[in-house]
Amino acid sequence: MRKVTDDERRDRIGLRHALASAAACVEDAVRAVTCLHATESSSIYLSAYARSRADRESISDALFGRRTVVRQLAMRRTVFAFPVDLLAAARGSASARVVRQLTARLAKDAELAGIDNGPAWVADRCAEALAAIREAPGTTAQLRARLPELNARIAAEGRPTELAPVGSRVLSVLAAGGSVIRGDNAGRWQVSRPVWTAVEQWLGEDPGVLDEREGYRELVRRWLWSFGPGIEDDLGWWLGATKTAVRRALDDVGAMPALLEDGTPAWLHPDDEEQVRLGEDWAALLPALDPTTMGWRRRDFYLGDHGPHLFDGAGNAGPTAWWNGRIVGTWTQQPDGTVRVVPIEPLSLAAAAALEEEAAKLTAWFDGEVVASGYVPPIVRGRASRGSG
């Protein structure tokens, strides 16, 4: 059985994730990590830049011009930016699971608010919203103005004593199902204000939906190439799926068994037999929730004991600084837009110089714009509270 050392796994990050050498285009940068986290609009741009060195105009063109990268609510009820050819797989598997969860919760909350037959009410609201979007795409606020039913107030999800308009939850159900897409952005590049658009209008045709088994098989196949070797727990967490679904998908893919350095059983892509060696140094500055940082549940081989400095209590990571496949710090922006590296361990001269060079390049890419993130690493929050900047 093939054994994959931690050193090789770190080399794989540099090569497979297009961090040691840039991908040829934005689309290749996205495929390198299967899909990009898109909870924050700015993360799409920063993750794509880190892997392709593309400017903002090129990234925007992939999202809104060529429309080869599409935002979709999927694994773990998180928004991701998928290559368009992976959309059918996501919609049939991870997204379908999210649709069931969102629909059931919304129907239950509707009935708690005194509405009869919650499931039928949700279906009616979704049908009305979809028809309105097909007639004319719009932001959430615009659709609420056109459809008074979306302003009905029921208990906010997870906060039963707080009432909130139902519009955003109805649109989330439609978005997870894939009938509507986060189309144009009514905000600036770093702020997400999606114009909800029917999928066939945005892409020219409906990309279809794979059945659940095929969908999970394709997601797992791509994840294994990007992130393998991985253990079942990594895949189950990343997919937000059951152990049964993960094991069936691994079997369907023909995944190759392997061992991690400590002897833990793991899995590789069936075509991934050759040992990977990089043989060169590399540095990278990645944004909050970057797919490399968030790609595994078991992160010790690249994170070490730095987790408390970088992850919040919900398991979300802030920006990270990488050296040769390990997280060695974070980074922040100054008020003038300058990027500053914040080490969380002693750095060699080579690492410090390489990361400073990356910081200078990223500063130039920002071109004076300052981007605020909702995911500030604990180490940065701690310094700010002490007045250290």
mmCIF file of C-alpha atoms in Angstrom, residues 13 16-19 26 28-40 42-51 75-76 78-83 222-223 226-228 234 237-238 285-299 301-302 311 315-320 322 327:
data_model
loop_
_atom_site.group_PDB
_atom_site.id
_atom_site.type_symbol
_atom_site.label_atom_id
_atom_site.label_comp_id
_atom_site.label_asym_id
_atom_site.label_seq_id
_atom_site.Cartn_x
_atom_site.Cartn_y
_atom_site.Cartn_z
ATOM 1 C CA ILE A 13 -0.455 21.473 -2.140
ATOM 2 C CA ARG A 16 -1.952 20.612 -7.330
ATOM 3 C CA HIS A 17 -3.326 23.872 -5.910
ATOM 4 C CA ALA A 18 -1.381 26.043 -8.380
ATOM 5 C CA LEU A 19 0.435 27.868 -5.582
ATOM 6 C CA VAL A 26 -8.884 31.770 -13.884
ATOM 7 C CA ASP A 28 -7.710 26.446 -14.279
ATOM 8 C CA ALA A 29 -7.139 28.140 -10.929
ATOM 9 C CA VAL A 30 -10.651 27.180 -9.831
ATOM 10 C CA ARG A 31 -10.302 23.584 -11.070
ATOM 11 C CA ALA A 32 -7.005 23.254 -9.199
ATOM 12 C CA VAL A 33 -8.943 23.194 -5.923
ATOM 13 C CA THR A 34 -12.207 21.746 -7.354
ATOM 14 C CA CYS A 35 -14.125 24.922 -6.443
ATOM 15 C CA LEU A 36 -13.577 28.168 -4.541
ATOM 16 C CA HIS A 37 -15.248 29.261 -1.323
ATOM 17 C CA ALA A 38 -17.557 32.149 -2.129
ATOM 18 C CA THR A 39 -19.060 33.149 1.219
ATOM 19 C CA GLU A 40 -17.269 36.462 0.811
ATOM 20 C CA SER A 42 -13.604 39.132 -2.179
ATOM 21 C CA SER A 43 -12.404 35.587 -1.398
ATOM 22 C CA ILE A 44 -13.251 34.451 -4.936
ATOM 23 C CA TYR A 45 -11.022 37.172 -6.364
ATOM 24 C CA LEU A 46 -8.184 36.701 -3.906
ATOM 25 C CA SER A 47 -8.175 32.900 -4.218
ATOM 26 C CA ALA A 48 -8.213 33.122 -8.015
ATOM 27 C CA TYR A 49 -5.435 35.739 -8.007
ATOM 28 C CA ALA A 50 -3.247 33.650 -5.698
ATOM 29 C CA ARG A 51 -3.380 30.779 -8.216
ATOM 30 C CA MET A 75 -21.638 21.637 0.581
ATOM 31 C CA ARG A 76 -22.380 22.451 4.239
ATOM 32 C CA THR A 78 -21.901 27.224 1.916
ATOM 33 C CA VAL A 79 -21.695 29.226 -1.300
ATOM 34 C CA PHE A 80 -18.965 27.992 -3.659
ATOM 35 C CA ALA A 81 -17.742 29.136 -7.056
ATOM 36 C CA PHE A 82 -17.801 26.072 -9.333
ATOM 37 C CA PRO A 83 -16.468 25.474 -12.825
ATOM 38 C CA ARG A 222 -12.187 15.832 -8.345
ATOM 39 C CA TRP A 223 -11.547 16.320 -4.632
ATOM 40 C CA SER A 226 -6.934 18.202 -5.748
ATOM 41 C CA PHE A 227 -6.664 17.202 -2.084
ATOM 42 C CA GLY A 228 -5.725 13.524 -1.930
ATOM 43 C CA ASP A 234 -12.008 14.736 5.495
ATOM 44 C CA TRP A 237 -16.758 17.025 6.398
ATOM 45 C CA TRP A 238 -15.966 18.702 3.057
ATOM 46 C CA LEU A 285 -0.907 34.662 0.830
ATOM 47 C CA LEU A 286 -4.423 33.224 0.823
ATOM 48 C CA PRO A 287 -7.688 34.890 1.859
ATOM 49 C CA ALA A 288 -10.171 33.964 4.542
ATOM 50 C CA LEU A 289 -11.912 30.638 3.895
ATOM 51 C CA ASP A 290 -9.552 29.753 1.070
ATOM 52 C CA PRO A 291 -10.164 26.195 -0.216
ATOM 53 C CA THR A 292 -6.608 25.109 0.580
ATOM 54 C CA THR A 293 -6.952 26.165 4.205
ATOM 55 C CA MET A 294 -10.440 24.650 4.442
ATOM 56 C CA GLY A 295 -9.930 21.541 2.290
ATOM 57 C CA TRP A 296 -9.399 18.944 5.027
ATOM 58 C CA ARG A 297 -10.857 18.329 8.437
ATOM 59 C CA ARG A 298 -7.596 16.864 9.711
ATOM 60 C CA ARG A 299 -5.153 19.732 9.151
ATOM 61 C CA PHE A 301 0.217 18.304 8.422
ATOM 62 C CA TYR A 302 0.007 21.915 7.238
ATOM 63 C CA PHE A 311 -9.651 29.727 13.211
ATOM 64 C CA GLY A 315 -14.083 26.532 12.424
ATOM 65 C CA ASN A 316 -13.731 29.374 9.922
ATOM 66 C CA ALA A 317 -10.216 30.455 8.974
ATOM 67 C CA GLY A 318 -9.010 33.974 8.394
ATOM 68 C CA PRO A 319 -6.285 34.952 5.892
ATOM 69 C CA THR A 320 -3.184 32.753 5.931
ATOM 70 C CA TRP A 322 2.092 29.850 3.576
ATOM 71 C CA ILE A 327 0.766 27.867 7.387
#
